[in-house]
PDB file of C-alpha atoms and ligand atoms in Angstrom:
ATOM      1  CA  MET A   1      -0.125  -0.199  -0.405  1.00  0.00           C
ATOM      2  CA  ASP A   2       1.472   3.443  -1.092  1.00  0.00           C
ATOM      3  CA  LEU A   3       1.697   6.527   1.651  1.00  0.00           C
ATOM      4  CA  ALA A   4      -0.475   8.119   0.696  1.00  0.00           C
ATOM      5  CA  THR A   5      -3.384   5.591   0.758  1.00  0.00           C
ATOM      6  CA  SER A   6      -2.341   4.746   4.397  1.00  0.00           C
ATOM      7  CA  GLU A   7      -2.299   8.050   5.725  1.00  0.00           C
ATOM      8  CA  ALA A   8      -5.990   8.667   3.637  1.00  0.00           C
ATOM      9  CA  LEU A   9      -7.304   5.909   6.209  1.00  0.00           C
ATOM     10  CA  ARG A  10      -5.323   6.601   8.757  1.00  0.00           C
ATOM     11  CA  SER A  11      -7.061  10.071   8.579  1.00  0.00           C
ATOM     12  CA  ARG A  12     -10.159   8.734   7.746  1.00  0.00           C
ATOM     13  CA  PHE A  13     -10.444   6.598  10.182  1.00  0.00           C
ATOM     14  CA  GLU A  14      -9.105   8.831  13.876  1.00  0.00           C
ATOM     15  CA  GLN A  15     -12.065  10.988  11.945  1.00  0.00           C
ATOM     16  CA  VAL A  16     -14.325   8.778  12.528  1.00  0.00           C
ATOM     17  CA  GLN A  17     -12.713   7.879  16.123  1.00  0.00           C
ATOM     18  CA  HIS A  18     -13.539  11.517  16.132  1.00  0.00           C
ATOM     19  CA  GLN A  19     -16.875  11.841  15.553  1.00  0.00           C
ATOM     20  CA  ILE A  20     -17.704   9.059  17.733  1.00  0.00           C
ATOM     21  CA  ASN A  21     -16.496  10.776  20.340  1.00  0.00           C
ATOM     22  CA  ASP A  22     -17.875  14.156  20.028  1.00  0.00           C
ATOM     23  CA  ALA A  23     -21.529  12.067  19.935  1.00  0.00           C
ATOM     24  CA  CYS A  24     -20.608  10.038  22.887  1.00  0.00           C
ATOM     25  CA  ALA A  25     -19.637  13.196  24.252  1.00  0.00           C
ATOM     26  CA  GLN A  26     -22.568  15.191  23.144  1.00  0.00           C
ATOM     27  CA  TYR A  27     -25.798  13.019  24.381  1.00  0.00           C
ATOM     28  CA  LYS A  28     -23.724  11.289  27.947  1.00  0.00           C
ATOM     29  CA  GLN A  29     -23.088   8.302  26.195  1.00  0.00           C
ATOM     30  CA  ASN A  30     -20.251   5.879  27.983  1.00  0.00           C
ATOM     31  CA  THR A  31     -19.085   3.514  25.865  1.00  0.00           C
ATOM     32  CA  VAL A  32     -19.941   3.371  22.505  1.00  0.00           C
ATOM     33  CA  GLN A  33     -17.958   0.288  20.500  1.00  0.00           C
ATOM     34  CA  LEU A  34     -16.506   0.885  16.771  1.00  0.00           C
ATOM     35  CA  LEU A  35     -16.861  -2.307  14.763  1.00  0.00           C
ATOM     36  CA  ALA A  36     -15.015  -1.354  11.343  1.00  0.00           C
ATOM     37  CA  VAL A  37     -17.090  -3.045   8.494  1.00  0.00           C
ATOM     38  CA  SER A  38     -13.967  -4.969   6.125  1.00  0.00           C
ATOM     39  CA  LYS A  39     -16.397  -6.322   3.055  1.00  0.00           C
ATOM     40  CA  ARG A  40     -14.484  -5.646  -0.016  1.00  0.00           C
ATOM     41  CA  HIS A  41     -11.305  -3.638   1.010  1.00  0.00           C
ATOM     42  CA  SER A  42      -7.933  -5.205   1.476  1.00  0.00           C
ATOM     43  CA  ILE A  43      -6.338  -7.325   4.030  1.00  0.00           C
ATOM     44  CA  GLU A  44      -3.678  -4.668   3.665  1.00  0.00           C
ATOM     45  CA  ALA A  45      -6.423  -1.789   4.197  1.00  0.00           C
ATOM     46  CA  ILE A  46      -6.973  -3.716   7.539  1.00  0.00           C
ATOM     47  CA  ARG A  47      -3.356  -4.380   8.487  1.00  0.00           C
ATOM     48  CA  ALA A  48      -3.612  -0.821   8.648  1.00  0.00           C
ATOM     49  CA  ILE A  49      -6.419   0.093  10.249  1.00  0.00           C
ATOM     50  CA  HIS A  50      -5.461  -2.652  13.248  1.00  0.00           C
ATOM     51  CA  ALA A  51      -2.124  -1.212  12.891  1.00  0.00           C
ATOM     52  CA  LEU A  52      -4.173   2.393  14.516  1.00  0.00           C
ATOM     53  CA  GLY A  53      -5.482   0.736  17.172  1.00  0.00           C
ATOM     54  CA  GLN A  54      -8.706  -1.285  16.057  1.00  0.00           C
ATOM     55  CA  GLN A  55      -9.532  -4.289  16.997  1.00  0.00           C
ATOM     56  CA  SER A  56     -13.457  -5.409  15.474  1.00  0.00           C
ATOM     57  CA  PHE A  57     -13.748  -5.931  11.517  1.00  0.00           C
ATOM     58  CA  GLY A  58     -16.691  -7.004  10.641  1.00  0.00           C
ATOM     59  CA  GLU A  59     -17.673  -8.956   7.819  1.00  0.00           C
ATOM     60  CA  ASN A  60     -20.007  -9.926   5.804  1.00  0.00           C
ATOM     61  CA  TYR A  61     -19.531 -12.563   3.291  1.00  0.00           C
ATOM     62  CA  VAL A  62     -18.856 -15.855   4.953  1.00  0.00           C
ATOM     63  CA  GLN A  63     -16.432 -16.958   2.472  1.00  0.00           C
ATOM     64  CA  GLU A  64     -14.597 -13.497   2.087  1.00  0.00           C
ATOM     65  CA  GLY A  65     -14.758 -13.322   5.800  1.00  0.00           C
ATOM     66  CA  VAL A  66     -13.045 -17.082   5.860  1.00  0.00           C
ATOM     67  CA  ASP A  67     -10.194 -16.324   3.458  1.00  0.00           C
ATOM     68  CA  LYS A  68      -9.676 -12.957   5.105  1.00  0.00           C
ATOM     69  CA  ILE A  69      -9.183 -14.848   9.133  1.00  0.00           C
ATOM     70  CA  ASN A  70      -7.128 -17.101   7.583  1.00  0.00           C
ATOM     71  CA  ALA A  71      -4.615 -14.620   5.906  1.00  0.00           C
ATOM     72  CA  LEU A  72      -4.556 -12.482   9.048  1.00  0.00           C
ATOM     73  CA  SER A  73      -4.292 -15.562  11.248  1.00  0.00           C
ATOM     74  CA  ASP A  74      -0.964 -13.354  12.691  1.00  0.00           C
ATOM     75  CA  LEU A  75      -3.423 -10.831  13.843  1.00  0.00           C
ATOM     76  CA  ALA A  76      -5.148 -10.087  17.259  1.00  0.00           C
ATOM     77  CA  ILE A  77      -8.492  -9.806  15.415  1.00  0.00           C
ATOM     78  CA  GLU A  78     -12.354 -10.253  17.261  1.00  0.00           C
ATOM     79  CA  TRP A  79     -14.194 -10.881  13.793  1.00  0.00           C
ATOM     80  CA  HIS A  80     -18.188  -9.712  13.714  1.00  0.00           C
ATOM     81  CA  PHE A  81     -20.256 -11.670  11.153  1.00  0.00           C
ATOM     82  CA  ILE A  82     -22.583  -9.450   9.638  1.00  0.00           C
ATOM     83  CA  GLY A  83     -24.120  -9.828   5.950  1.00  0.00           C
ATOM     84  CA  PRO A  84     -27.270 -12.094   5.668  1.00  0.00           C
ATOM     85  CA  LEU A  85     -26.864 -16.686   6.733  1.00  0.00           C
ATOM     86  CA  GLN A  86     -27.786 -19.442   4.610  1.00  0.00           C
ATOM     87  CA  SER A  87     -28.003 -23.198   7.395  1.00  0.00           C
ATOM     88  CA  ASN A  88     -25.423 -23.912   4.583  1.00  0.00           C
ATOM     89  CA  LYS A  89     -22.456 -21.597   5.827  1.00  0.00           C
ATOM     90  CA  THR A  90     -22.899 -21.902   9.225  1.00  0.00           C
ATOM     91  CA  LYS A  91     -20.088 -24.108  10.277  1.00  0.00           C
ATOM     92  CA  ASP A  92     -17.585 -21.006   8.826  1.00  0.00           C
ATOM     93  CA  VAL A  93     -19.027 -18.876  11.074  1.00  0.00           C
ATOM     94  CA  ALA A  94     -19.657 -21.210  14.266  1.00  0.00           C
ATOM     95  CA  GLU A  95     -15.986 -21.997  13.921  1.00  0.00           C
ATOM     96  CA  HIS A  96     -14.394 -18.448  12.777  1.00  0.00           C
ATOM     97  CA  PHE A  97     -15.973 -16.118  14.172  1.00  0.00           C
ATOM     98  CA  ALA A  98     -16.113 -14.408  17.571  1.00  0.00           C
ATOM     99  CA  TRP A  99     -20.153 -12.765  16.930  1.00  0.00           C
ATOM    100  CA  MET A 100     -23.222 -13.278  15.401  1.00  0.00           C
ATOM    101  CA  HIS A 101     -25.331 -10.045  14.315  1.00  0.00           C
ATOM    102  CA  THR A 102     -27.559 -11.557  11.682  1.00  0.00           C
ATOM    103  CA  LEU A 103     -29.142 -14.263  13.464  1.00  0.00           C
ATOM    104  CA  GLU A 104     -33.134 -14.219  12.555  1.00  0.00           C
ATOM    105  CA  ARG A 105     -33.793 -17.848  12.801  1.00  0.00           C
ATOM    106  CA  ASP A 106     -34.089 -21.111  15.798  1.00  0.00           C
ATOM    107  CA  LYS A 107     -32.818 -23.562  12.945  1.00  0.00           C
ATOM    108  CA  ILE A 108     -29.063 -21.442  12.754  1.00  0.00           C
ATOM    109  CA  ALA A 109     -28.987 -20.942  15.939  1.00  0.00           C
ATOM    110  CA  LYS A 110     -29.441 -24.545  16.732  1.00  0.00           C
ATOM    111  CA  ARG A 111     -26.981 -25.266  13.824  1.00  0.00           C
ATOM    112  CA  LEU A 112     -24.445 -22.134  14.792  1.00  0.00           C
ATOM    113  CA  SER A 113     -24.786 -23.654  18.339  1.00  0.00           C
ATOM    114  CA  GLN A 114     -24.001 -27.675  17.908  1.00  0.00           C
ATOM    115  CA  GLN A 115     -21.209 -26.403  15.471  1.00  0.00           C
ATOM    116  CA  ARG A 116     -19.027 -24.161  17.839  1.00  0.00           C
ATOM    117  CA  PRO A 117     -16.279 -26.116  18.661  1.00  0.00           C
ATOM    118  CA  SER A 118     -15.764 -26.890  22.602  1.00  0.00           C
ATOM    119  CA  HIS A 119     -12.195 -25.055  22.132  1.00  0.00           C
ATOM    120  CA  LEU A 120     -13.934 -21.995  21.471  1.00  0.00           C
ATOM    121  CA  PRO A 121     -16.219 -19.704  24.165  1.00  0.00           C
ATOM    122  CA  PRO A 122     -19.948 -19.497  23.318  1.00  0.00           C
ATOM    123  CA  LEU A 123     -20.499 -17.510  19.399  1.00  0.00           C
ATOM    124  CA  ASN A 124     -21.618 -14.152  20.991  1.00  0.00           C
ATOM    125  CA  VAL A 125     -25.205 -13.887  19.014  1.00  0.00           C
ATOM    126  CA  LEU A 126     -27.253 -10.522  18.531  1.00  0.00           C
ATOM    127  CA  ILE A 127     -30.890 -11.143  17.262  1.00  0.00           C
ATOM    128  CA  GLN A 128     -31.632  -8.525  13.810  1.00  0.00           C
ATOM    129  CA  ILE A 129     -34.967  -6.890  14.256  1.00  0.00           C
ATOM    130  CA  ASN A 130     -36.858  -5.755  10.524  1.00  0.00           C
ATOM    131  CA  ILE A 131     -37.495  -2.490  12.930  1.00  0.00           C
ATOM    132  CA  SER A 132     -38.084  -0.437   9.316  1.00  0.00           C
ATOM    133  CA  GLN A 133     -41.051  -3.588   8.460  1.00  0.00           C
ATOM    134  CA  GLN A 134     -39.406  -3.173   5.238  1.00  0.00           C
ATOM    135  CA  GLU A 135     -41.153  -7.145   2.465  1.00  0.00           C
ATOM    136  CA  SER A 136     -38.725  -9.066   1.775  1.00  0.00           C
ATOM    137  CA  LYS A 137     -34.899  -7.710   4.268  1.00  0.00           C
ATOM    138  CA  SER A 138     -33.152  -9.906   6.800  1.00  0.00           C
ATOM    139  CA  GLY A 139     -34.879  -9.514  10.760  1.00  0.00           C
ATOM    140  CA  ILE A 140     -37.507 -10.173  12.752  1.00  0.00           C
ATOM    141  CA  SER A 141     -40.623  -8.484  14.310  1.00  0.00           C
ATOM    142  CA  LEU A 142     -40.240  -6.369  18.182  1.00  0.00           C
ATOM    143  CA  GLN A 143     -43.561  -9.333  18.497  1.00  0.00           C
ATOM    144  CA  ASP A 144     -41.239 -12.359  17.266  1.00  0.00           C
ATOM    145  CA  LEU A 145     -38.381 -11.009  18.868  1.00  0.00           C
ATOM    146  CA  PRO A 146     -39.071 -12.610  22.490  1.00  0.00           C
ATOM    147  CA  ALA A 147     -39.101 -16.236  21.365  1.00  0.00           C
ATOM    148  CA  LEU A 148     -36.128 -16.022  19.558  1.00  0.00           C
ATOM    149  CA  ALA A 149     -34.571 -15.090  22.329  1.00  0.00           C
ATOM    150  CA  GLN A 150     -35.187 -17.720  24.563  1.00  0.00           C
ATOM    151  CA  GLN A 151     -34.126 -20.039  22.111  1.00  0.00           C
ATOM    152  CA  VAL A 152     -30.659 -18.474  22.253  1.00  0.00           C
ATOM    153  CA  ASN A 153     -30.035 -18.100  25.443  1.00  0.00           C
ATOM    154  CA  ASP A 154     -31.082 -21.639  25.638  1.00  0.00           C
ATOM    155  CA  TYR A 155     -27.946 -22.764  23.557  1.00  0.00           C
ATOM    156  CA  ASP A 156     -25.374 -24.351  26.037  1.00  0.00           C
ATOM    157  CA  ASN A 157     -23.025 -22.967  22.902  1.00  0.00           C
ATOM    158  CA  LEU A 158     -24.230 -19.881  22.449  1.00  0.00           C
ATOM    159  CA  CYS A 159     -24.300 -16.163  24.176  1.00  0.00           C
ATOM    160  CA  LEU A 160     -27.138 -13.759  23.829  1.00  0.00           C
ATOM    161  CA  ARG A 161     -26.133 -10.624  23.411  1.00  0.00           C
ATOM    162  CA  GLY A 162     -28.131  -8.206  22.251  1.00  0.00           C
ATOM    163  CA  LEU A 163     -29.498  -6.160  19.533  1.00  0.00           C
ATOM    164  CA  MET A 164     -29.217  -5.635  15.501  1.00  0.00           C
ATOM    165  CA  CYS A 165     -31.097  -3.653  12.637  1.00  0.00           C
ATOM    166  CA  ILE A 166     -30.182  -2.007   9.565  1.00  0.00           C
ATOM    167  CA  PRO A 167     -33.108   0.445   9.410  1.00  0.00           C
ATOM    168  CA  ALA A 168     -34.789   1.814   5.709  1.00  0.00           C
ATOM    169  CA  PRO A 169     -33.415   4.407   4.312  1.00  0.00           C
ATOM    170  CA  GLN A 170     -35.611   7.311   5.237  1.00  0.00           C
ATOM    171  CA  ASP A 171     -36.559  10.754   6.741  1.00  0.00           C
ATOM    172  CA  GLU A 172     -34.528  11.447  10.520  1.00  0.00           C
ATOM    173  CA  ALA A 173     -37.541  12.127  11.955  1.00  0.00           C
ATOM    174  CA  SER A 174     -38.955   7.945  11.191  1.00  0.00           C
ATOM    175  CA  LEU A 175     -35.498   6.887  11.162  1.00  0.00           C
ATOM    176  CA  THR A 176     -34.985   8.639  14.997  1.00  0.00           C
ATOM    177  CA  GLN A 177     -38.065   6.392  16.226  1.00  0.00           C
ATOM    178  CA  ASP A 178     -36.694   3.344  14.923  1.00  0.00           C
ATOM    179  CA  PHE A 179     -33.695   4.196  16.005  1.00  0.00           C
ATOM    180  CA  CYS A 180     -35.991   4.586  19.229  1.00  0.00           C
ATOM    181  CA  SER A 181     -38.086   1.719  19.407  1.00  0.00           C
ATOM    182  CA  MET A 182     -34.073  -0.795  18.897  1.00  0.00           C
ATOM    183  CA  PHE A 183     -33.593   1.073  21.825  1.00  0.00           C
ATOM    184  CA  GLN A 184     -36.484   0.189  24.208  1.00  0.00           C
ATOM    185  CA  ALA A 185     -36.433  -3.758  22.810  1.00  0.00           C
ATOM    186  CA  PHE A 186     -32.958  -3.164  24.035  1.00  0.00           C
ATOM    187  CA  GLU A 187     -33.260  -2.426  27.398  1.00  0.00           C
ATOM    188  CA  LYS A 188     -36.302  -4.707  28.244  1.00  0.00           C
ATOM    189  CA  LEU A 189     -34.517  -7.932  26.810  1.00  0.00           C
ATOM    190  CA  LYS A 190     -31.149  -6.339  29.059  1.00  0.00           C
ATOM    191  CA  GLN A 191     -33.879  -6.847  32.154  1.00  0.00           C
ATOM    192  CA  GLN A 192     -34.084 -10.350  30.453  1.00  0.00           C
ATOM    193  CA  TYR A 193     -31.334 -11.350  30.142  1.00  0.00           C
ATOM    194  CA  SER A 194     -27.719 -10.472  32.159  1.00  0.00           C
ATOM    195  CA  THR A 195     -25.473 -11.525  29.013  1.00  0.00           C
ATOM    196  CA  VAL A 196     -27.510  -9.028  27.030  1.00  0.00           C
ATOM    197  CA  ASP A 197     -24.972  -5.211  27.168  1.00  0.00           C
ATOM    198  CA  THR A 198     -24.956  -4.191  23.467  1.00  0.00           C
ATOM    199  CA  LEU A 199     -27.322  -2.610  20.907  1.00  0.00           C
ATOM    200  CA  SER A 200     -25.553  -2.488  17.136  1.00  0.00           C
ATOM    201  CA  MET A 201     -27.231   0.585  15.405  1.00  0.00           C
ATOM    202  CA  GLY A 202     -25.882   3.125  12.402  1.00  0.00           C
ATOM    203  CA  MET A 203     -23.253   2.986   9.997  1.00  0.00           C
ATOM    204  CA  SER A 204     -21.424   5.420   8.461  1.00  0.00           C
ATOM    205  CA  GLY A 205     -23.889   8.131   6.984  1.00  0.00           C
ATOM    206  CA  ASP A 206     -26.246   7.494  10.733  1.00  0.00           C
ATOM    207  CA  LEU A 207     -24.013   7.099  13.315  1.00  0.00           C
ATOM    208  CA  GLU A 208     -24.309   9.413  15.303  1.00  0.00           C
ATOM    209  CA  LEU A 209     -28.500  10.037  15.432  1.00  0.00           C
ATOM    210  CA  ALA A 210     -27.800   6.362  16.371  1.00  0.00           C
ATOM    211  CA  ILE A 211     -25.406   7.090  19.181  1.00  0.00           C
ATOM    212  CA  GLU A 212     -27.959   9.257  20.282  1.00  0.00           C
ATOM    213  CA  GLN A 213     -31.019   7.200  20.848  1.00  0.00           C
ATOM    214  CA  GLY A 214     -28.330   4.473  23.211  1.00  0.00           C
ATOM    215  CA  SER A 215     -26.440   2.617  20.557  1.00  0.00           C
ATOM    216  CA  THR A 216     -23.635   0.850  22.032  1.00  0.00           C
ATOM    217  CA  MET A 217     -21.807  -0.195  19.071  1.00  0.00           C
ATOM    218  CA  VAL A 218     -21.848   1.487  16.080  1.00  0.00           C
ATOM    219  CA  ARG A 219     -21.144  -0.717  11.690  1.00  0.00           C
ATOM    220  CA  VAL A 220     -18.558   2.010  10.192  1.00  0.00           C
ATOM    221  CA  GLY A 221     -17.070   0.719   6.665  1.00  0.00           C
ATOM    222  CA  SER A 222     -16.891   3.926   3.852  1.00  0.00           C
ATOM    223  CA  ALA A 223     -16.033   6.187   6.312  1.00  0.00           C
ATOM    224  CA  ILE A 224     -13.174   4.490   7.146  1.00  0.00           C
ATOM    225  CA  PHE A 225     -12.900   2.686   3.914  1.00  0.00           C
ATOM    226  CA  GLY A 226     -13.814   4.967   1.125  1.00  0.00           C
ATOM    227  CA  PRO A 227     -15.624   3.365  -1.454  1.00  0.00           C
ATOM    228  CA  ARG A 228     -15.514  -0.180  -1.932  1.00  0.00           C
ATOM    229  CA  ASP A 229     -15.622  -0.389  -4.912  1.00  0.00           C
ATOM    230  CA  SER A 230     -12.682   2.322  -6.069  1.00  0.00           C
ATOM    231  CA  ILE A 231     -10.389   0.706  -3.349  1.00  0.00           C
ATOM    232  CA  ILE A 232     -11.142  -3.192  -4.382  1.00  0.00           C
ATOM    233  CA  SER A 233     -10.325  -1.716  -7.985  1.00  0.00           C
ATOM    234  CA  ASN A 234      -6.664   0.214  -6.786  1.00  0.00           C
ATOM    235  CA  GLU A 235      -5.639  -3.088  -4.936  1.00  0.00           C
ATOM    236  CA  ASN A 236      -6.198  -6.168  -6.509  1.00  0.00           C
ATOM    237  CA  ASN A 237      -5.400  -8.323  -3.285  1.00  0.00           C
ATOM    238  CA  LEU A 238      -8.666 -10.699  -2.493  1.00  0.00           C
TER     239      LEU A 238
HETATM  240  C1  PLP B 301     -21.505  -2.589   4.609  1.00  0.00           C
HETATM  241  C2  PLP B 301     -22.458  -2.465   6.506  1.00  0.00           C
HETATM  242  C3  PLP B 301     -22.319  -1.441   6.866  1.00  0.00           C
HETATM  243  C4  PLP B 301     -21.135  -0.092   6.399  1.00  0.00           C
HETATM  244  O1  PLP B 301     -21.761   0.252   5.949  1.00  0.00           O
HETATM  245  P1  PLP B 301     -20.952   1.477   5.406  1.00  0.00           P
HETATM  246  O2  PLP B 301     -22.144   2.980   3.966  1.00  0.00           O
HETATM  247  O3  PLP B 301     -19.969   1.681   4.536  1.00  0.00           O
HETATM  248  O4  PLP B 301     -20.717   1.906   7.185  1.00  0.00           O
HETATM  249  C5  PLP B 301     -22.571  -1.721   8.134  1.00  0.00           C
HETATM  250  N1  PLP B 301     -23.171  -3.061   8.997  1.00  0.00           N
HETATM  251  C6  PLP B 301     -23.804  -3.272   7.578  1.00  0.00           C
HETATM  252  C7  PLP B 301     -24.694  -4.723   8.233  1.00  0.00           C
HETATM  253  C8  PLP B 301     -23.144  -3.698   6.305  1.00  0.00           C
HETATM  254  O5  PLP B 301     -23.511  -4.407   5.575  1.00  0.00           O
END
């Protein structure tokens, strides 16, 4: 990676950290974790961001994620799976990732628990909520949350950590409403399960609003790594 590229990465990464810190101070939130979403970005870009102190990275595609995890096994990275998961790919996630953000079915939960290797700690699981009630979008409704939460909590090799959402593109008032509903559901879940501590919401374009509404983890891709297409075509190493 050339110097200009690594300087650009550094500058965007620091900018995002400032943005998060400022929002935390302004809205009096204690800790908001940054998940760097590295999908379709290069191994070198991940190394560069890790060298700046970032420990957790998110990937959307199972095979791309596993390839990167293997290529970067010399680094102490906490890997989060944040994409849609088919049941024939659960083993890869169970064996390679520390977190799974997009759980929406008991069948997947059961397989993940069965396939989690015994030498690893339980897989940390977030249940994805289709908070904007979009047709044919991933996630479950809030009405279906209690049943799935109970099932996840009962599996030995899963640890229920909280909720995740990807709201619809919409005006700020509706988005605020969706984030607010997520926060209320999260608070309720926290009272029922002592392991619940994570609300994964907010991306590059809406992380301040998400933090204002109580997010504990923002998933940021393009604001750190730049536009996905340009980087991958510049560095053809995946
Ligand atoms: C790609 C992706 C992100 C990051 O999106 P940006 O707009 O690039 O910050 C966050 N969450 C999920 C689930 C994603 O797929």
